[in-house]
PDB file of C-alpha atoms in Angstrom:
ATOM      1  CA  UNK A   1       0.000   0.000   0.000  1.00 60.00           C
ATOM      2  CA  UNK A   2       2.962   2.663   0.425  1.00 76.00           C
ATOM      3  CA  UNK A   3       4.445   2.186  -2.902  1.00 77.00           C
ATOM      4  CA  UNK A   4       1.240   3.180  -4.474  1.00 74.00           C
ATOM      5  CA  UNK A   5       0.881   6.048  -2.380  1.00 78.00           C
ATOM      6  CA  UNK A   6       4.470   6.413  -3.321  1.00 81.00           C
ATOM      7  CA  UNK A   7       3.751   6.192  -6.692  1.00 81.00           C
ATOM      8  CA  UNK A   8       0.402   8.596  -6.860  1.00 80.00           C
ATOM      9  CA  UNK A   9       2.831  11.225  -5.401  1.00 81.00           C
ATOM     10  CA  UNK A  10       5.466  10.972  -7.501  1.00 87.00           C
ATOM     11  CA  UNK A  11       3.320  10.919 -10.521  1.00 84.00           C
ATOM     12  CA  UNK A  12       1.794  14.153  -9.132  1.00 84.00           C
ATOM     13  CA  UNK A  13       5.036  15.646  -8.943  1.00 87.00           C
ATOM     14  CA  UNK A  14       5.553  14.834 -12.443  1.00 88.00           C
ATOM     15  CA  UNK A  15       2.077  16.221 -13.867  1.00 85.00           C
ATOM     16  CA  UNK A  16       2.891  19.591 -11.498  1.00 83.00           C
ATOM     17  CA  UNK A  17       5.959  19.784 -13.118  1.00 84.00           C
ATOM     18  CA  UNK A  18       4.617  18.808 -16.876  1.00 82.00           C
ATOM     19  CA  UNK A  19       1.628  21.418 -16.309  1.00 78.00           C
ATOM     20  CA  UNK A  20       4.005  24.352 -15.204  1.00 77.00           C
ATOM     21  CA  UNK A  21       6.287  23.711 -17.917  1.00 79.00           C
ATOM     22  CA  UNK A  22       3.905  24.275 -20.665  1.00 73.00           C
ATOM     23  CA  UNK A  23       4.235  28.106 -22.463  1.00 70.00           C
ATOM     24  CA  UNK A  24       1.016  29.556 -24.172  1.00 61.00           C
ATOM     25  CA  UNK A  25       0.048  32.281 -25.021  1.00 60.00           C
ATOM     26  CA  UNK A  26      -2.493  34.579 -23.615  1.00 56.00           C
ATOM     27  CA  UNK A  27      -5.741  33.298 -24.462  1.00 52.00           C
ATOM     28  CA  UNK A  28      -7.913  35.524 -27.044  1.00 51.00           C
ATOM     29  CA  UNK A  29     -10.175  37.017 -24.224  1.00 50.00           C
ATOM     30  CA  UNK A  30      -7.711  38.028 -22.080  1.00 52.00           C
ATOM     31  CA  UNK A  31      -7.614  41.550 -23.345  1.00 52.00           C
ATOM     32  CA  UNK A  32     -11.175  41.740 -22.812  1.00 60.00           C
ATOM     33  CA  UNK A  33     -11.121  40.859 -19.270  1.00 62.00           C
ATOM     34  CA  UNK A  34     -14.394  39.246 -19.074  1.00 64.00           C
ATOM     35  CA  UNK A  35     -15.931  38.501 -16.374  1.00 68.00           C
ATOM     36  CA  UNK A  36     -18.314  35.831 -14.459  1.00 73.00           C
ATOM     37  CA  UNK A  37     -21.366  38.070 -15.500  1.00 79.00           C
ATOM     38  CA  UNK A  38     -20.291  38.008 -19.297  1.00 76.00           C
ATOM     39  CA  UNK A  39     -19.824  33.770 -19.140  1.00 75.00           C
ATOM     40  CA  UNK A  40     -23.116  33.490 -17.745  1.00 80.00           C
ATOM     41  CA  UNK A  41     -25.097  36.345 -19.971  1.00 83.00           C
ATOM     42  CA  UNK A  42     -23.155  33.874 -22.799  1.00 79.00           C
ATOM     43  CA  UNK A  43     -24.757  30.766 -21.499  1.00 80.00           C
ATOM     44  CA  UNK A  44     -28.288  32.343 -21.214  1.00 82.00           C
ATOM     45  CA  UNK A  45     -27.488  33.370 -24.775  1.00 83.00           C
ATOM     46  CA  UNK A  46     -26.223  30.183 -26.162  1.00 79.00           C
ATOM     47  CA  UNK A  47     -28.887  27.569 -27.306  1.00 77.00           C
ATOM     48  CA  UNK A  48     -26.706  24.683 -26.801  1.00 79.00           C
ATOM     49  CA  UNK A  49     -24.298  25.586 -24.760  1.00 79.00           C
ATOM     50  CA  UNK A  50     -25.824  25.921 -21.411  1.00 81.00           C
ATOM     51  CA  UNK A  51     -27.371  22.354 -21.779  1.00 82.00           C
ATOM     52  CA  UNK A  52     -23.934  21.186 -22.471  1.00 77.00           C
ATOM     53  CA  UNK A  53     -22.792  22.667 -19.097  1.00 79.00           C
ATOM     54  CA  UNK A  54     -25.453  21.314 -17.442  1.00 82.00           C
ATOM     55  CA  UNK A  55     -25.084  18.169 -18.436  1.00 78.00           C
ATOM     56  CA  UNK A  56     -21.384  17.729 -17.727  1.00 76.00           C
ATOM     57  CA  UNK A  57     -22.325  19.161 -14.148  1.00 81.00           C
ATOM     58  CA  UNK A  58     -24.614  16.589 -13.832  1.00 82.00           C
ATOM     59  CA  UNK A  59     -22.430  13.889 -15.033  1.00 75.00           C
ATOM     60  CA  UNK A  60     -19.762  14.911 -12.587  1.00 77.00           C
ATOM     61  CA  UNK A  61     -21.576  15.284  -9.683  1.00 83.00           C
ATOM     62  CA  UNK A  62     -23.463  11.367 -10.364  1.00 79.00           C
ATOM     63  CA  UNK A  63     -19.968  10.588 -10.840  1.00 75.00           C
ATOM     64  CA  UNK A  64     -18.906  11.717  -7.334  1.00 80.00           C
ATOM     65  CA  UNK A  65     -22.389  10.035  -5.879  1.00 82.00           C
ATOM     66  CA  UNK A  66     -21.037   7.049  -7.623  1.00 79.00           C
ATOM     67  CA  UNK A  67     -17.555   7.168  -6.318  1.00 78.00           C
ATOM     68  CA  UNK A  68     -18.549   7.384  -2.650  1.00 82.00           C
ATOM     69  CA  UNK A  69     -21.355   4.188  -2.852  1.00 85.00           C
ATOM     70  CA  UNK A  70     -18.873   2.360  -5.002  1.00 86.00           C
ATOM     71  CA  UNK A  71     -16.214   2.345  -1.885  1.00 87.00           C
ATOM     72  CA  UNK A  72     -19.381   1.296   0.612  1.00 88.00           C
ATOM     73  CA  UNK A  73     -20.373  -1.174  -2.041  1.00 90.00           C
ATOM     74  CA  UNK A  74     -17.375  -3.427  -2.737  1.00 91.00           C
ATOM     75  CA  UNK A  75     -16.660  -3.346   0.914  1.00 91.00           C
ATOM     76  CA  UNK A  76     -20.007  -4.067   2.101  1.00 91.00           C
ATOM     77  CA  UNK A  77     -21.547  -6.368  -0.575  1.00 91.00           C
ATOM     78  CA  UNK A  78     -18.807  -7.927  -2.205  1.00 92.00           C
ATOM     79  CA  UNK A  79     -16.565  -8.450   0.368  1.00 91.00           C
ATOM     80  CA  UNK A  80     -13.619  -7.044  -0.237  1.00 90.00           C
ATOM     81  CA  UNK A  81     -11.079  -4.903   2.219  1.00 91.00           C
ATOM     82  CA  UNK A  82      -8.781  -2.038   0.893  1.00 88.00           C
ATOM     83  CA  UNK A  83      -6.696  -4.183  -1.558  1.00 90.00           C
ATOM     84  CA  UNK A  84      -9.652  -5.465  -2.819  1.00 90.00           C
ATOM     85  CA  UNK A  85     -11.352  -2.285  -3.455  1.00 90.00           C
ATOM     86  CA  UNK A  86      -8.408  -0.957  -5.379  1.00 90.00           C
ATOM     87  CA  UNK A  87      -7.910  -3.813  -7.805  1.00 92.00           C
ATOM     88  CA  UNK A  88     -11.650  -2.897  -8.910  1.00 91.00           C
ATOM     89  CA  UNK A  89     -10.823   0.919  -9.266  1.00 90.00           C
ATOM     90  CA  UNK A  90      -7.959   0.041 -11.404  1.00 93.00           C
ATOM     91  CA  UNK A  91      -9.934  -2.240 -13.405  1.00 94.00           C
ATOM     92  CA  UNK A  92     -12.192   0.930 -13.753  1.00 92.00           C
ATOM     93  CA  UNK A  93      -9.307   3.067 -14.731  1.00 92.00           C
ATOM     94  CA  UNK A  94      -8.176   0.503 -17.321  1.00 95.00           C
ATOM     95  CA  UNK A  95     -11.832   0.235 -18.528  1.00 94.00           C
ATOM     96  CA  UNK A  96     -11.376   4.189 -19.040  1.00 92.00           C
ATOM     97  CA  UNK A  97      -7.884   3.960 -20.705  1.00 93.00           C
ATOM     98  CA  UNK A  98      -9.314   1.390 -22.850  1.00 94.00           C
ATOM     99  CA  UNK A  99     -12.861   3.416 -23.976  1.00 91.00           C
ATOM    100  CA  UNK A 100     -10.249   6.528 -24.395  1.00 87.00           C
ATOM    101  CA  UNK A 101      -8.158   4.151 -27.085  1.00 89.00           C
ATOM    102  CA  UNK A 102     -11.401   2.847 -28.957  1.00 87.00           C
ATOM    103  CA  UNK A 103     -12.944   6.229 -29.333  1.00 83.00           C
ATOM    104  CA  UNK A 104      -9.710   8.388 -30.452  1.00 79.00           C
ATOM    105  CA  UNK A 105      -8.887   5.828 -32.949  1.00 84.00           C
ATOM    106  CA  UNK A 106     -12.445   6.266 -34.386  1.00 81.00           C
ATOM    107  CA  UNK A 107     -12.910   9.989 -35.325  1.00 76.00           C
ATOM    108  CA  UNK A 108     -16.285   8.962 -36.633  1.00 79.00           C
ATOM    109  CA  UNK A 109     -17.267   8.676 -32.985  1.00 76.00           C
ATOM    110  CA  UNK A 110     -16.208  11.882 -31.628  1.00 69.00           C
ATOM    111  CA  UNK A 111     -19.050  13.380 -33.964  1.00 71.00           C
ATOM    112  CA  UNK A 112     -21.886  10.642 -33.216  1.00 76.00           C
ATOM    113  CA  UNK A 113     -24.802  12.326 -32.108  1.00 75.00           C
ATOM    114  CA  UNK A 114     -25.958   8.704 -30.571  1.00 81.00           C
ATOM    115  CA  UNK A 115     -23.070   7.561 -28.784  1.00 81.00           C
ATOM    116  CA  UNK A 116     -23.735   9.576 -25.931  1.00 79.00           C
ATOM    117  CA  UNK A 117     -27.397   8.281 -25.852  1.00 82.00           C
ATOM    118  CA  UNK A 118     -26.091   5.125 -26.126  1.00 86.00           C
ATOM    119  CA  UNK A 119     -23.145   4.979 -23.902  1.00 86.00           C
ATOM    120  CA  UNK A 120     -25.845   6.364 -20.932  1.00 84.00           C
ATOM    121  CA  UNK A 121     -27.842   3.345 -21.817  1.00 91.00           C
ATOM    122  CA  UNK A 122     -25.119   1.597 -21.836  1.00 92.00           C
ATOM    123  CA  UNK A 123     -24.113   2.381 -18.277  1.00 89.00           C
ATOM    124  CA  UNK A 124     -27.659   2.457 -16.678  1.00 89.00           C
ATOM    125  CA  UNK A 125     -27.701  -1.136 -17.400  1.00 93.00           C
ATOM    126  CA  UNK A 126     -24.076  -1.566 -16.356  1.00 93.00           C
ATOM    127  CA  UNK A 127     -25.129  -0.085 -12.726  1.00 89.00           C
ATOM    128  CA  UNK A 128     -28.396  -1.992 -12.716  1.00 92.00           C
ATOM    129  CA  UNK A 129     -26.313  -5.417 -13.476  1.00 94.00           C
ATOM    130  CA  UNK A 130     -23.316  -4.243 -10.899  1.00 91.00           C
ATOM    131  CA  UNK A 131     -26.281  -3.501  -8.424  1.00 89.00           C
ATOM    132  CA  UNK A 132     -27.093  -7.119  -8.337  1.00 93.00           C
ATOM    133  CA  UNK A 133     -23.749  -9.085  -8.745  1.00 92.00           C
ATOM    134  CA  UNK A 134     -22.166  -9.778  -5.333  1.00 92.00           C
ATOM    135  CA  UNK A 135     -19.304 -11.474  -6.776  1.00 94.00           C
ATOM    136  CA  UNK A 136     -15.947  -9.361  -6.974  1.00 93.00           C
ATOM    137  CA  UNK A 137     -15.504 -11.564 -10.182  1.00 94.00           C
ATOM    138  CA  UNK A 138     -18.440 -10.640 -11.688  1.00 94.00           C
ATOM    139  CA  UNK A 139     -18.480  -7.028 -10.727  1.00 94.00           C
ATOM    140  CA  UNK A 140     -14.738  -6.247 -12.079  1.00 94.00           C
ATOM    141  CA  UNK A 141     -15.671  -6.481 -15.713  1.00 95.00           C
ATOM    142  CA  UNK A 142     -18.643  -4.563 -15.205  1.00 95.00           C
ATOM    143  CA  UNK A 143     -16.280  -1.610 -13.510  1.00 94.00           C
ATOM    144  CA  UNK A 144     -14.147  -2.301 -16.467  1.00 96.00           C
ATOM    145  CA  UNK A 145     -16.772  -1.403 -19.067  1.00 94.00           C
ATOM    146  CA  UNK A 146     -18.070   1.334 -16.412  1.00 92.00           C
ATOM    147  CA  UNK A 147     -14.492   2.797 -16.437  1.00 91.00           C
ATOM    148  CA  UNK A 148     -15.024   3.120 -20.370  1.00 92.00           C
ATOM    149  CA  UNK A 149     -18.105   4.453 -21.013  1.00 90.00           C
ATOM    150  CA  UNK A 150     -18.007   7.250 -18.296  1.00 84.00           C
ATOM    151  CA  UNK A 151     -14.718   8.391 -19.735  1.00 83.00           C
ATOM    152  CA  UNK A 152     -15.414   8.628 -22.813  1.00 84.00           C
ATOM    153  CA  UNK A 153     -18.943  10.025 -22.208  1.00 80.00           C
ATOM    154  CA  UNK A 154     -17.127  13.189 -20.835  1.00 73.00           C
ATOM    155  CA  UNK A 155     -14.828  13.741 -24.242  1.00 73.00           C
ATOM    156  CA  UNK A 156     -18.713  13.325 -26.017  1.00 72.00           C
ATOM    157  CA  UNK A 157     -19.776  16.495 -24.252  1.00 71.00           C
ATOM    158  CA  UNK A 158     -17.238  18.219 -24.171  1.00 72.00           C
ATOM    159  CA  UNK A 159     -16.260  18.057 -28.024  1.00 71.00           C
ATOM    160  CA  UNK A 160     -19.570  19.260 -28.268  1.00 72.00           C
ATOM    161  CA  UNK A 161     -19.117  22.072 -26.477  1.00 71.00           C
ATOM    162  CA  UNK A 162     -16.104  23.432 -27.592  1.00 74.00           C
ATOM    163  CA  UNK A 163     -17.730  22.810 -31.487  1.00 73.00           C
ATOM    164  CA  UNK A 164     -20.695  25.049 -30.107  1.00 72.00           C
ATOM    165  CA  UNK A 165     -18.369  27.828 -28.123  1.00 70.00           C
ATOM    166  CA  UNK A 166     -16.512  29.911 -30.863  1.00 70.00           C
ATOM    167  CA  UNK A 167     -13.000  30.175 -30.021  1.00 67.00           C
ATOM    168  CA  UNK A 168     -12.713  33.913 -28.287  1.00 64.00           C
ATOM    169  CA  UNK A 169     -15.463  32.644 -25.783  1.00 60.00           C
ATOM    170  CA  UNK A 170     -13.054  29.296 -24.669  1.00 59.00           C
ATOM    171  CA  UNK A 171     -10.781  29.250 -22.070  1.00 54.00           C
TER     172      UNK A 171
END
């Protein structure tokens, strides 16, 4: 259990590191110097793009709901104690990795005005199955596929949004 923690740090270190090193240049708006006011008159404004907000706030925060019953779950129903429960986020994470990989390679999909339909049907059924598994076995290749659709489902939105949000009004 310390060499992962170990590990998450170090890796943190790194992304710190990667982050600050990165040089742009000053986005489009900032000569503007918009404010909170102007994003949200924008959104009011927009016909898509407060929907798209809204839905990748409500994505996120089911997301969080899910994270905190998940932990409560795999102890509690399945069985399992901390090393347990980590084996099944990883296979979550490597469920995401994977969707990530299946989805960039097919540009089609980045555009698909059903896959996000479809990937939320797609994980209603995967929660409704993981909901009545109490095997560990059973329930890691369900995370798996969770871990894939729910990551992916995020680039679907927000593709869409930045397609909607001309480029001054990004950032």
């Amino acid at each position: 259990l310390q060499w992962a923690i170990l590990f998450n740090v170090v890796g943190s270190v790194v992304s710190v590191a990667g982050v600050l090193a990165i040089r742009m240049p000053a986005h489009a708006t900032a000569a503007a110097r918009p404010d909170l006011r102007d994003g949200l008159r924008y959104l009011r404004e927009h016909p898509t793009a407060l929907p798209l907000v809204l839905l990748s706030g409500v994505a996120a925060f089911v997301l969080g709901i899910l994270l905190v019953k998940f932990v409560g779950f795999a102890m509690d129903t399945l069985g399992l104690r901390t090393g347990g429960v980590g084996y099944l986020v990883a296979a979550g994470g490597a469920g995401a990795a994977a969707g990530m990989l299946v989805v960039g390679a097919n540009r089609a999909w980045t555009r698909a005005g059903w896959l996000p339909f479809a990937q939320l049907l797609v994980a209603g059924g995967m929660l409704g199955l993981l909901s009545r598994t109490t095997s560990p076995w059973l329930a890691a290749p369900l995370v798996f596929g969770l871990g894939a659709v729910v990551a992916t489902l995020m680039i679907q939105i927000d593709t869409r949004l930045q397609a909607q949000v001309e480029e001054l009004r990004r950032g």
